[in-house]
Coordinates of N, CA and C and ligand atoms in Angstrom, one line a residue:
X498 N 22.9 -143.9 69.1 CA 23.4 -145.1 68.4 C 24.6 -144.6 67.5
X499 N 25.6 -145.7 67.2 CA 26.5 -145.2 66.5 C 26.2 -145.1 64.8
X500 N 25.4 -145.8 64.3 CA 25.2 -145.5 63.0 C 23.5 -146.1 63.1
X501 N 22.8 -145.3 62.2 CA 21.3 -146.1 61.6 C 21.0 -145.7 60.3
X502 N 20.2 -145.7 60.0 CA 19.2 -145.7 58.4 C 19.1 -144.0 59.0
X503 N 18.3 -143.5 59.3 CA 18.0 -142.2 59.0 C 17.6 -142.1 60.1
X504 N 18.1 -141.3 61.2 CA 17.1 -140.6 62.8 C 16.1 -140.0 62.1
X505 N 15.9 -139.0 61.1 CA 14.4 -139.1 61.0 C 12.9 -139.9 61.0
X506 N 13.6 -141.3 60.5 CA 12.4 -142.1 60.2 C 12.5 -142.9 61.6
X507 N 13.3 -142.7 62.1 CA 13.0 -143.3 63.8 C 12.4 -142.6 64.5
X508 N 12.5 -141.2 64.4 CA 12.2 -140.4 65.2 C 10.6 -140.4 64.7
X509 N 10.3 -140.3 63.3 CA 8.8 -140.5 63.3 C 8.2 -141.7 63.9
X510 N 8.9 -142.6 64.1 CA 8.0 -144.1 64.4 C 7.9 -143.7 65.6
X511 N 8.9 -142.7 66.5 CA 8.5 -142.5 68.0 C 7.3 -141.9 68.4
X512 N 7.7 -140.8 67.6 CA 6.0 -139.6 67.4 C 5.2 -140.3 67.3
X513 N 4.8 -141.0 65.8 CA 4.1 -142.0 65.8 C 2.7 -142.7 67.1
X514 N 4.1 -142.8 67.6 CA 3.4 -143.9 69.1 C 3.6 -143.4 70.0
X515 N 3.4 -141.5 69.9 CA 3.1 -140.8 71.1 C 4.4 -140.4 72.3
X516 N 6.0 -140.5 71.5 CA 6.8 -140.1 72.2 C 6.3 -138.6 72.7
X517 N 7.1 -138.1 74.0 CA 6.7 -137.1 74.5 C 8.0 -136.1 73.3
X518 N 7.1 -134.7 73.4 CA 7.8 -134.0 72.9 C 9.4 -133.4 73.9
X519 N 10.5 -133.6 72.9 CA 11.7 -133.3 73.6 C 12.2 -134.6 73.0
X520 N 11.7 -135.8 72.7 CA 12.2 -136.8 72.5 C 13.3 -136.2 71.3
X521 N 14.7 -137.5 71.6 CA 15.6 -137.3 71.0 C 16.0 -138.5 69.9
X522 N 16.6 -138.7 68.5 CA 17.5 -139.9 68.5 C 18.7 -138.7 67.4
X523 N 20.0 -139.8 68.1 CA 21.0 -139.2 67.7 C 21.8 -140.2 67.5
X524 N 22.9 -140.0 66.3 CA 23.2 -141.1 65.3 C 24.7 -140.3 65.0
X525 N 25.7 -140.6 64.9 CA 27.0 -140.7 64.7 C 27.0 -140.7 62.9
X526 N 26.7 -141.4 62.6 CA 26.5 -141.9 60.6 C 25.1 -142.7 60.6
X527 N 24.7 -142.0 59.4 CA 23.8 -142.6 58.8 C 23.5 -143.3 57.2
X528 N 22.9 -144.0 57.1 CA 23.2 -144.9 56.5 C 22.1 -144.3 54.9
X529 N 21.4 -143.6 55.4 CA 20.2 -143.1 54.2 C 19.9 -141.8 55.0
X530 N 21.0 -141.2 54.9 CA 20.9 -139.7 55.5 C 19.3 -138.8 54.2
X531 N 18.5 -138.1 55.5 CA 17.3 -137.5 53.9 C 18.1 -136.4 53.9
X532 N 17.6 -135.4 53.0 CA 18.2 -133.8 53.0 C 16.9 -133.0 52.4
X533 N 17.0 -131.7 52.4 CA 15.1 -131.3 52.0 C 15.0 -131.5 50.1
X534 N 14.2 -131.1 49.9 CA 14.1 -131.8 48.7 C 14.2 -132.7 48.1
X535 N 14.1 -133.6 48.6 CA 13.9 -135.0 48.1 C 16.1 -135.1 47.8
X536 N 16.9 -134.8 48.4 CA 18.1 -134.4 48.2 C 18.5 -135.7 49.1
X537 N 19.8 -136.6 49.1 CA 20.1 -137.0 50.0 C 20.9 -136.7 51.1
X538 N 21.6 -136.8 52.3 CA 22.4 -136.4 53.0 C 23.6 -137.1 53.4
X539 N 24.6 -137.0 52.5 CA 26.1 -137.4 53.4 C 26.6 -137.1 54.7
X540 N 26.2 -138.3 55.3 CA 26.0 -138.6 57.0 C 27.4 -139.8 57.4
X541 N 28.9 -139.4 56.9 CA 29.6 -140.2 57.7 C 30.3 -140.3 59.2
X542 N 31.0 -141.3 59.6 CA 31.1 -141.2 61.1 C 31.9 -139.9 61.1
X543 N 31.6 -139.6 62.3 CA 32.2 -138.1 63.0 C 31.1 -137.0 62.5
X544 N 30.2 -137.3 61.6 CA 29.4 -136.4 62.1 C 28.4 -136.3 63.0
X545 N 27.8 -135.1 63.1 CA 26.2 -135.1 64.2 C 24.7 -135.0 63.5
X546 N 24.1 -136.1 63.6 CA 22.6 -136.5 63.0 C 21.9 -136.7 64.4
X547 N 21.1 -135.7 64.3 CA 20.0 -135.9 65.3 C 18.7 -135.2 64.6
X548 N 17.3 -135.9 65.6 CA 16.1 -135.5 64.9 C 15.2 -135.7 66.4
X549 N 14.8 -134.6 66.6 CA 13.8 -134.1 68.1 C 12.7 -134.0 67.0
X550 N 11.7 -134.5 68.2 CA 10.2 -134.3 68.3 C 9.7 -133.4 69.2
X551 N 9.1 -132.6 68.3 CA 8.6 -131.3 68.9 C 7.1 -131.4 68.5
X552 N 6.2 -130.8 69.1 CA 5.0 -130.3 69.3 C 4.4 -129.6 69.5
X553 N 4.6 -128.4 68.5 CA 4.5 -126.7 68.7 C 3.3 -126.7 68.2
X554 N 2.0 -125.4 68.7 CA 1.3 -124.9 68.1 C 0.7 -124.9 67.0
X555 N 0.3 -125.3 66.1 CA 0.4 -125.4 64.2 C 0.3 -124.0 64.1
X556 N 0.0 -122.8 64.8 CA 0.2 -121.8 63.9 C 1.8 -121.5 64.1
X557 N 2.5 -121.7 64.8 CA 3.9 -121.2 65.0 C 5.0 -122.4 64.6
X558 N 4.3 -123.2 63.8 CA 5.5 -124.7 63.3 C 6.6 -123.9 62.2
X559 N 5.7 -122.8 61.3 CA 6.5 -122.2 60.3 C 7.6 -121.1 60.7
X560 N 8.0 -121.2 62.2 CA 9.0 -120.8 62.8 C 10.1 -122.0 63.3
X561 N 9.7 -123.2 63.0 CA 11.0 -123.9 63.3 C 12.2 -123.7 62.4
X562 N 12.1 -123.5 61.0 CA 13.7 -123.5 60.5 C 14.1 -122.0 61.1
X563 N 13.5 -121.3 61.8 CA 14.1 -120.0 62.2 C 14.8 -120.3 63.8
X564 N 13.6 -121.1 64.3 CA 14.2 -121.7 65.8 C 15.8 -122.6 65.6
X565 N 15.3 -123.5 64.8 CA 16.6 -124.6 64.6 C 17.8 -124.1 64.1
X566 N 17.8 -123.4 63.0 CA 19.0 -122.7 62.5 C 19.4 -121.4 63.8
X567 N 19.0 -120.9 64.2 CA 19.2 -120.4 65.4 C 20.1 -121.1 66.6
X568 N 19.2 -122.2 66.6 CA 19.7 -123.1 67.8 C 21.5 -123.6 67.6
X569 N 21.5 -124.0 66.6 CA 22.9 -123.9 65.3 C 24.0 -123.1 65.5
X570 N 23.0 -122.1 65.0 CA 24.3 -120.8 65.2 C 25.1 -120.6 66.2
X571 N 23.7 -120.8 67.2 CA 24.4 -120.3 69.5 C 25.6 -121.3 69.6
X572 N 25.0 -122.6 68.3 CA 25.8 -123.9 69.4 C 27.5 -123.5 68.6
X573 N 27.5 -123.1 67.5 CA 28.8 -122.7 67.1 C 29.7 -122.0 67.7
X574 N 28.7 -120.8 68.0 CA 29.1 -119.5 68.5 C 30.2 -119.9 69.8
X575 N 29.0 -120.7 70.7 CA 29.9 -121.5 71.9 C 31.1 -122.1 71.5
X576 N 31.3 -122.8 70.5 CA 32.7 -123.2 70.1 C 33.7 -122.0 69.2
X577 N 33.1 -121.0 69.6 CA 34.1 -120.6 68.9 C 33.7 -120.0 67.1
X578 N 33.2 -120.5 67.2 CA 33.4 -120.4 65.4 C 32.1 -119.1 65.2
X579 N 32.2 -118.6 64.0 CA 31.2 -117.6 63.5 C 30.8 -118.1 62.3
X580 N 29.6 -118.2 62.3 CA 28.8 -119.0 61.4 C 27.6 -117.8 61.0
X581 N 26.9 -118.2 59.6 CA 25.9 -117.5 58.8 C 24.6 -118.4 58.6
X582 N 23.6 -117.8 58.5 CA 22.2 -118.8 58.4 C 22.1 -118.0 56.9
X583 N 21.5 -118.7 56.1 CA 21.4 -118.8 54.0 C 20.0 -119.3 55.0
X584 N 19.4 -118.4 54.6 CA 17.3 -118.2 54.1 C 17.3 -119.7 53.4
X585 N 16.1 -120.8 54.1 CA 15.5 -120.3 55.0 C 16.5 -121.2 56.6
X586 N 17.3 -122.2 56.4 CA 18.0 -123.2 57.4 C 19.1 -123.4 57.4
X587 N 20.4 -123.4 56.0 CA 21.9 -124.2 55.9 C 22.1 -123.3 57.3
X588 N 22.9 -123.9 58.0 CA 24.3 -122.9 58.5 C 25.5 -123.5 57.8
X589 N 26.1 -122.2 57.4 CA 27.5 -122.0 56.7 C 28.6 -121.7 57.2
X590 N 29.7 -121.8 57.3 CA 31.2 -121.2 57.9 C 31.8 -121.2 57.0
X591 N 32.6 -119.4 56.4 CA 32.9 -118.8 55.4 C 32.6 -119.2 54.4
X592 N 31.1 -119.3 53.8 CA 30.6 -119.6 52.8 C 30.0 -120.9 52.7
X593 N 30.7 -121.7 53.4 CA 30.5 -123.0 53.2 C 29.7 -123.9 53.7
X594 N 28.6 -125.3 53.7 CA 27.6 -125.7 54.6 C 27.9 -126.6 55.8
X595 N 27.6 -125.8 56.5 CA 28.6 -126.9 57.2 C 27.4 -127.8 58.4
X596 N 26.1 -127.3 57.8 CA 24.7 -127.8 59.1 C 23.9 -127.5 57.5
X597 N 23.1 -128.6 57.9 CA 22.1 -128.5 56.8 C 20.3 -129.1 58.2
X598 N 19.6 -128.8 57.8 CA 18.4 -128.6 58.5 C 16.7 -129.4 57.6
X599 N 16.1 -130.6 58.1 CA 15.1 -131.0 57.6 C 14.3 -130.9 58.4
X600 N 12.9 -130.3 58.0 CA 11.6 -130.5 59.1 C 10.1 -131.3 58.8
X601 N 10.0 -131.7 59.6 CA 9.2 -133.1 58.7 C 7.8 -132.7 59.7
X602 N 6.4 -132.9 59.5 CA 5.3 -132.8 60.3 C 4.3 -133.8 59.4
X603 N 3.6 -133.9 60.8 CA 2.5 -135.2 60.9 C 1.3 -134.4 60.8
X604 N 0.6 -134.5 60.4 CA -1.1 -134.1 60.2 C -1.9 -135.1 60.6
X605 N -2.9 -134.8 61.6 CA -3.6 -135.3 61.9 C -5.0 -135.2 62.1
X606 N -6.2 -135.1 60.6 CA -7.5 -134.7 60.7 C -7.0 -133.1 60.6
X607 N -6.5 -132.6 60.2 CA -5.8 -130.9 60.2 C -5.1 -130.4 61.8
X608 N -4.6 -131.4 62.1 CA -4.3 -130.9 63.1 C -2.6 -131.2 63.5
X609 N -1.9 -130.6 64.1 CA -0.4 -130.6 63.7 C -0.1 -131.8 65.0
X610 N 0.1 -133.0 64.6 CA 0.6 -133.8 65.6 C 1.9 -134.4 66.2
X611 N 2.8 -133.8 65.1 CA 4.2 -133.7 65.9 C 4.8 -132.9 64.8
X612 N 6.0 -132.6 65.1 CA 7.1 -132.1 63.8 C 8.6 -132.7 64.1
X613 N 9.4 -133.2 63.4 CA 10.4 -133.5 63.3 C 11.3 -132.6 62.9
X614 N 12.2 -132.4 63.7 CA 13.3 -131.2 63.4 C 15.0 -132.0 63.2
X615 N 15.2 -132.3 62.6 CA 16.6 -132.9 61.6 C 17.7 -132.1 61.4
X616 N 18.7 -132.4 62.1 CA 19.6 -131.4 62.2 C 21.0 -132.5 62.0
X617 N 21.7 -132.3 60.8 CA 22.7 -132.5 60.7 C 24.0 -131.8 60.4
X618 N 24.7 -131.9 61.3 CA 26.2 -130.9 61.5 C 27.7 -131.8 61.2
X619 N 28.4 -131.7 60.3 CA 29.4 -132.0 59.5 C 30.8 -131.3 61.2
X620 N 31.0 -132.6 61.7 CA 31.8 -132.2 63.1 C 33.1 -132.5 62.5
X621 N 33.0 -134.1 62.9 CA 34.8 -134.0 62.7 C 34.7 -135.1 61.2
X622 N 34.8 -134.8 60.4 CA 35.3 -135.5 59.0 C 36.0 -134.4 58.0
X623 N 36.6 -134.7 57.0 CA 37.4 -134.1 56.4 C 36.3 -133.9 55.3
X624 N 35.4 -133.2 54.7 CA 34.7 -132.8 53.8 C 35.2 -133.0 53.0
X625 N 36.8 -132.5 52.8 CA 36.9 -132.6 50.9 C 37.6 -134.2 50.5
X626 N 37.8 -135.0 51.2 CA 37.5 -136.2 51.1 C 36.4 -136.9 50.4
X627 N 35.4 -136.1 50.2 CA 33.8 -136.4 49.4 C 33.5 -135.8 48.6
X628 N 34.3 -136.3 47.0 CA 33.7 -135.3 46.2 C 32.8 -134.8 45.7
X629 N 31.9 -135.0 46.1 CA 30.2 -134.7 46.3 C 30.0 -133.1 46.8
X630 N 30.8 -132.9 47.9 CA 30.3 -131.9 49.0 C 31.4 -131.0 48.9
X631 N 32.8 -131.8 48.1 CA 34.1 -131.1 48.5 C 34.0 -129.6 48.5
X632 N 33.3 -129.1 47.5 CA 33.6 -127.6 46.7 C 32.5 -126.8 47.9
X633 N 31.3 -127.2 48.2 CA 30.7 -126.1 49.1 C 30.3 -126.7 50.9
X634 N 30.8 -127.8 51.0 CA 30.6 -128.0 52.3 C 32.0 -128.0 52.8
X635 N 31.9 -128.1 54.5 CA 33.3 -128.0 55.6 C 32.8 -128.2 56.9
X636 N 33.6 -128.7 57.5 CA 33.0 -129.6 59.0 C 33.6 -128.2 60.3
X637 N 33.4 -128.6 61.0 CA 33.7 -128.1 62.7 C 35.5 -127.9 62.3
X638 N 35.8 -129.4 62.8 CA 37.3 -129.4 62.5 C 37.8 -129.5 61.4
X639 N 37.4 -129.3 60.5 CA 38.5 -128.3 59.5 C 38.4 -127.0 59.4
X640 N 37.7 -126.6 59.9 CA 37.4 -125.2 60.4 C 38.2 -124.8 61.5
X641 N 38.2 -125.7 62.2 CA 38.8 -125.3 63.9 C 40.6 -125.8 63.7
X642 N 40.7 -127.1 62.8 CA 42.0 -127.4 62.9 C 41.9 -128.5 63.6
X643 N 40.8 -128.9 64.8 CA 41.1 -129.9 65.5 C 39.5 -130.3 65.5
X644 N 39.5 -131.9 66.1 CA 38.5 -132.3 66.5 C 37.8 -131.7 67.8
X645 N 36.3 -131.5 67.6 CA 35.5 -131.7 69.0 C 34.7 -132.8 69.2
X646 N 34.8 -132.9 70.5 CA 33.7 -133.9 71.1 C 32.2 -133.8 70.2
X647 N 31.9 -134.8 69.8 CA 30.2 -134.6 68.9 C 29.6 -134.3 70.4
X648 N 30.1 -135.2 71.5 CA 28.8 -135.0 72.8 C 28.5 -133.8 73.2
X649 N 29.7 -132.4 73.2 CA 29.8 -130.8 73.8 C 28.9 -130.5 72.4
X650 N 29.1 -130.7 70.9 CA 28.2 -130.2 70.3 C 26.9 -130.8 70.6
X651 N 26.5 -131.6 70.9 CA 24.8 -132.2 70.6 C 24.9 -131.2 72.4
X652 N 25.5 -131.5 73.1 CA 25.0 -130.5 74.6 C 24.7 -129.2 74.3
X653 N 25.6 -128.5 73.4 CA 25.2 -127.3 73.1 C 23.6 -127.4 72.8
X654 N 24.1 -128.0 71.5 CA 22.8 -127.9 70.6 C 21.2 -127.9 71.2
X655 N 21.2 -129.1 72.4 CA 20.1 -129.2 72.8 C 19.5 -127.9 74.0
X656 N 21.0 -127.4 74.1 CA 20.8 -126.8 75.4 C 19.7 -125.4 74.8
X657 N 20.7 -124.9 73.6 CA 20.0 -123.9 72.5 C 18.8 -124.0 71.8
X658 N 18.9 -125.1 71.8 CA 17.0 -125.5 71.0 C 15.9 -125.4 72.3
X659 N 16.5 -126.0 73.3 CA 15.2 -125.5 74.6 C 15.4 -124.0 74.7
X660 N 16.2 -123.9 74.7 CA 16.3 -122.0 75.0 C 15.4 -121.2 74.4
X661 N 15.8 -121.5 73.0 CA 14.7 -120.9 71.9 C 13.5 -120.9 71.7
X662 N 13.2 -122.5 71.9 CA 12.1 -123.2 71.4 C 11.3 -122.9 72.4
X663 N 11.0 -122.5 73.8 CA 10.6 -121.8 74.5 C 9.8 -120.5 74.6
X664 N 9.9 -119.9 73.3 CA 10.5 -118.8 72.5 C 9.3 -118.9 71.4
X665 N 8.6 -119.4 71.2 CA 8.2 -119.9 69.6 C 7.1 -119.4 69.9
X666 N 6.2 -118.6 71.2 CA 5.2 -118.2 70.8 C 5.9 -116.1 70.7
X667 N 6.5 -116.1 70.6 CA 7.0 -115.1 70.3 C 7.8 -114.9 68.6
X668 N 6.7 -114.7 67.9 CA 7.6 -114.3 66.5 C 8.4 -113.7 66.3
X669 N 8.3 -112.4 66.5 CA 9.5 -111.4 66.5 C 10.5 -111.4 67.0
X670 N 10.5 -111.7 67.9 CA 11.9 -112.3 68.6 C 12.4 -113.2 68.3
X671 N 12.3 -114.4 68.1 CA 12.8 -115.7 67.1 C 13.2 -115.0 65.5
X672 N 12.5 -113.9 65.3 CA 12.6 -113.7 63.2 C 13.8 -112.8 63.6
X673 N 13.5 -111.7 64.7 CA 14.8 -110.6 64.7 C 16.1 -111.5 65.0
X674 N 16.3 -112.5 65.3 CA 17.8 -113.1 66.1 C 18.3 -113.7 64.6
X675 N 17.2 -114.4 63.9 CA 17.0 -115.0 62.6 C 17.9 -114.6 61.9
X676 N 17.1 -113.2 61.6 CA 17.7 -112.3 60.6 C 19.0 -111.3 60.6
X677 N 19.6 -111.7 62.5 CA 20.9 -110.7 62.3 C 22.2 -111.7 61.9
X678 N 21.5 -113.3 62.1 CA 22.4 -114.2 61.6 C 22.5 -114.3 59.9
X679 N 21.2 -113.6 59.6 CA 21.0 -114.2 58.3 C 22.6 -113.8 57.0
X680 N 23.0 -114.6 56.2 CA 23.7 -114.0 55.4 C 23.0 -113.9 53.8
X681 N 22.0 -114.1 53.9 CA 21.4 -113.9 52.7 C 20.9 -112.2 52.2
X682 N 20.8 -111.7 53.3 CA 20.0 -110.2 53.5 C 21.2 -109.2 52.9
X683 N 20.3 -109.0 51.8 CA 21.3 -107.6 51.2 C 22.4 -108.0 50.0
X684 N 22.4 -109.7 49.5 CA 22.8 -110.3 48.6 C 21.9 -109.9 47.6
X685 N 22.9 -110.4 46.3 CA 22.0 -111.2 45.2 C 21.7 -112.7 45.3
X686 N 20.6 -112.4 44.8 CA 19.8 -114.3 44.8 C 19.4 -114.6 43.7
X687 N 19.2 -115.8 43.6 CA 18.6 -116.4 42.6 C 17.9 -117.5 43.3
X688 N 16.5 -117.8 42.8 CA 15.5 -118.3 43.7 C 14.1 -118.6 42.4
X689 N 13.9 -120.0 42.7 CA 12.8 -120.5 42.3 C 11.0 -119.9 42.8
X690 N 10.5 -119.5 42.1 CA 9.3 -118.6 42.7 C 7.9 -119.5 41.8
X691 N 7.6 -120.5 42.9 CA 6.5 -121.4 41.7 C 7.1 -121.3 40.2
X692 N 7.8 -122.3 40.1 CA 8.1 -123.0 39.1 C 9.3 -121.7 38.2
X693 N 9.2 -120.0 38.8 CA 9.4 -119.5 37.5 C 11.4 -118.7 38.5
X694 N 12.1 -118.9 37.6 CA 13.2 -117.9 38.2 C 13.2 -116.7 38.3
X695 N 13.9 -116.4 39.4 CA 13.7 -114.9 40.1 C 14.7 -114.4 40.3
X696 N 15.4 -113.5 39.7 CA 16.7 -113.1 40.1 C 16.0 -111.4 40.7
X697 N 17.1 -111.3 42.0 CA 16.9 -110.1 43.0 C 17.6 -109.5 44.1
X698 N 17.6 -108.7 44.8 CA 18.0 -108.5 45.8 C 18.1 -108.5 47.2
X699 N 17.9 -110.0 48.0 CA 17.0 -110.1 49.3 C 17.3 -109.0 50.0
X700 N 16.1 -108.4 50.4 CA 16.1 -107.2 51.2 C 15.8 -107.3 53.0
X701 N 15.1 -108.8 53.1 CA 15.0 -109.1 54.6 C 13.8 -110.2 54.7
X702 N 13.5 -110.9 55.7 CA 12.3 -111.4 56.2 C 11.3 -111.1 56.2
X703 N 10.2 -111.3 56.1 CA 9.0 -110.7 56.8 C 8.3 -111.4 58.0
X704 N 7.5 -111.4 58.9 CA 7.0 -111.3 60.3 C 6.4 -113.2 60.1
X705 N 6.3 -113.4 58.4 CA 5.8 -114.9 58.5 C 7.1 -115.6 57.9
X706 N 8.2 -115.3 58.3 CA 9.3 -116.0 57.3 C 10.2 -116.1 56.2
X707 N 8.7 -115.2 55.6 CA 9.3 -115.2 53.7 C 10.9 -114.2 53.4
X708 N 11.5 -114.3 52.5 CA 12.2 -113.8 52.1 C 11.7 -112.7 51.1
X709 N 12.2 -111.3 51.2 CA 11.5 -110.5 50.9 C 13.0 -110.1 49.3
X710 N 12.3 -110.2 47.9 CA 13.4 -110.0 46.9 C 13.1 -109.4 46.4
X711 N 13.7 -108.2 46.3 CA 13.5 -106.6 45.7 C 13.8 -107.1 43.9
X712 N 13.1 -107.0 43.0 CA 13.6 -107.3 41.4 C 13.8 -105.8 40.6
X713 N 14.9 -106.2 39.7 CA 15.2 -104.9 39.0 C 14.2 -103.7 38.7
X714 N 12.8 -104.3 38.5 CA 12.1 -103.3 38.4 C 11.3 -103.0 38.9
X715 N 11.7 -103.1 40.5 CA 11.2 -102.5 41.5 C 10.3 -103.6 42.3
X716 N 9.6 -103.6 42.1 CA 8.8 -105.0 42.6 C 9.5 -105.8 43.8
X717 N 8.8 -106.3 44.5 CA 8.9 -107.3 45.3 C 8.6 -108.8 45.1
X718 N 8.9 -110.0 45.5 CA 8.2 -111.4 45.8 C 9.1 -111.6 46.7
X719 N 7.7 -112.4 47.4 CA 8.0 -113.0 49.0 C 8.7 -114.5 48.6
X720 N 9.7 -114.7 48.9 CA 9.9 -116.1 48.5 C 9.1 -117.4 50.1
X721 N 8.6 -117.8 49.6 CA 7.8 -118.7 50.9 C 8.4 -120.0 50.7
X722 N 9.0 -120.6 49.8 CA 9.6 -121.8 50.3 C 10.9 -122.2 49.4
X723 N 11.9 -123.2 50.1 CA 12.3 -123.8 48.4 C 14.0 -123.7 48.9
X724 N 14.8 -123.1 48.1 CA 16.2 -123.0 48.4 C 16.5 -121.6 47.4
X725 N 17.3 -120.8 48.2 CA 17.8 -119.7 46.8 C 19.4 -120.0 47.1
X726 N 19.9 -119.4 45.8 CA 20.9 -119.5 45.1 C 22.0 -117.7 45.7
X727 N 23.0 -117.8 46.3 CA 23.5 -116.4 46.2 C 24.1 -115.9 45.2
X728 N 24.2 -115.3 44.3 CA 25.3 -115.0 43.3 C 26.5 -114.2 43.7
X729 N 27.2 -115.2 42.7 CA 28.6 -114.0 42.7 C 29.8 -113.9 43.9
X730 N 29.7 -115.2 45.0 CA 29.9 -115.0 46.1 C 30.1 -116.7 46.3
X731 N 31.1 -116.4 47.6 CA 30.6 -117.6 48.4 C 29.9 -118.1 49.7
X732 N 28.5 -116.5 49.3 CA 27.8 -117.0 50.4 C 27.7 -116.6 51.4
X733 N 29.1 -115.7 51.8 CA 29.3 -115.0 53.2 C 29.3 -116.1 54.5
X734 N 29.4 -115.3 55.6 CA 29.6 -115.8 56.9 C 31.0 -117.2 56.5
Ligands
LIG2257 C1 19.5 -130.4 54.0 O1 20.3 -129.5 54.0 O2 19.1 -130.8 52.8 C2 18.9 -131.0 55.2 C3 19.8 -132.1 55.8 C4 19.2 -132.7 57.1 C5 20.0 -133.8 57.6 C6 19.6 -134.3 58.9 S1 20.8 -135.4 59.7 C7 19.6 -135.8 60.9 C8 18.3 -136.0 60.2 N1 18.2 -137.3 59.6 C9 18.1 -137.3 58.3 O3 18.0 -138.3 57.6 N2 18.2 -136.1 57.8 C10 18.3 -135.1 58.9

């Protein structure tokens, strides 16, 4: 469709009522773009809003922002571009966000009955036209200089997410590809750790996800959810 309220909340009504997993909706602009955090998402036309329903395992769901951001990166890579994954989902180009990632799941009596994976990619609009986003986001084509087709990106994209997602009962291999994209590894961060700030040195992943933050005095915390902050930088990739 060319524009809706949010592909995620369509996409849940599909789950919902038992869409098969692979189901797709994909949206040009949206109109109540979500973002994680209770954040909103600047979703105008020329960009790419899509949200697949997937139905992975429940022990291996806490590999989707590794699968999806992944899926991301391949589909750049194919255009050309070199892109960085920021712990645990943005993808970035030279610093900047240029894919941001929501994953949404249904419980059912404890049981994982679908997951929604939310992928929106900033293709052809001029970002600093929004002064909301100007200073750390950047699209495909301003990146590239020219427009691409959204349809070669969402082709990529889906092509990459089956590839991967294939893939999801294998941890290690989904965290290793993860983590040679990652640009957070070997920064300084700053990172919310239950409620308290953490300033550190991300040292790498560990085998369930976390972000592993070396602190000045030696010590470790696993960061397990949330957003961290890089200092001092723009971020890399
Ligand atoms: C974030 O970085 O905060 C996540 C942004 C996720 C945006 C995508 S666009 C497709 C899907 N529909 C939404 O309303 N949100 C996700």
């Amino acid at each position: 469709m060319a524009t809706t309220t949010s592909t995620q909340d369509i996409a849940t009504e599909l789950a919902k009522k038992a869409a098969p997993e692979g189901t797709v909706v994909i949206a040009g602009e949206q109109q109540s773009g979500r973002g994680r955090m209770g954040r909103s998402w600047l979703s105008p036309s020329g960009g790419l809003a899509t949200s697949i329903i997937l139905r992975p395992p429940l022990a291996c769901a806490y590999l989707l922002p590794a699968v999806s951001s992944v899926a991301v990166f391949r589909t750049l890579a194919n255009l050309g571009i070199h892109a960085g994954i920021k712990w645990p989902n943005d993808v970035l180009i030279e610093g900047k966000k240029a894919c941001g990632i929501l994953i949404e799941h249904g419980l059912t009596a404890g049981e994982l009955s679908y997951s929604i994976v939310g992928i929106g990619i900033n293709v052809n609009f001029d970002t600093g036209s929004y002064p909301e986003i100007a200073d750390i986001a950047t699209s495909l084509s301003v990146q590239l200089g020219h427009e691409v087709p959204v349809a070669e990106v969402a082709r990529h994209l889906y092509t990459e997410l089956e590839d991967i997602y294939i893939r999801i009962g294998e941890p290690s291999y989904i965290i290793k590809e993860w983590s040679q994209h990652m640009v957070t590894i070997g920064r300084r961060v700053s990172a919310d750790f239950y409620g308290n700030r953490i300033d550190g040195t991300a040292e790498g992943v560990n085998q369930q996800g976390n972000l592993v933050v070396r602190l000045a005095d030696g010590s470790a915390r696993e960061i397990v959810a949330g957003d961290v902050t890089i200092a001092n930088s723009n971020g890399g990739a």
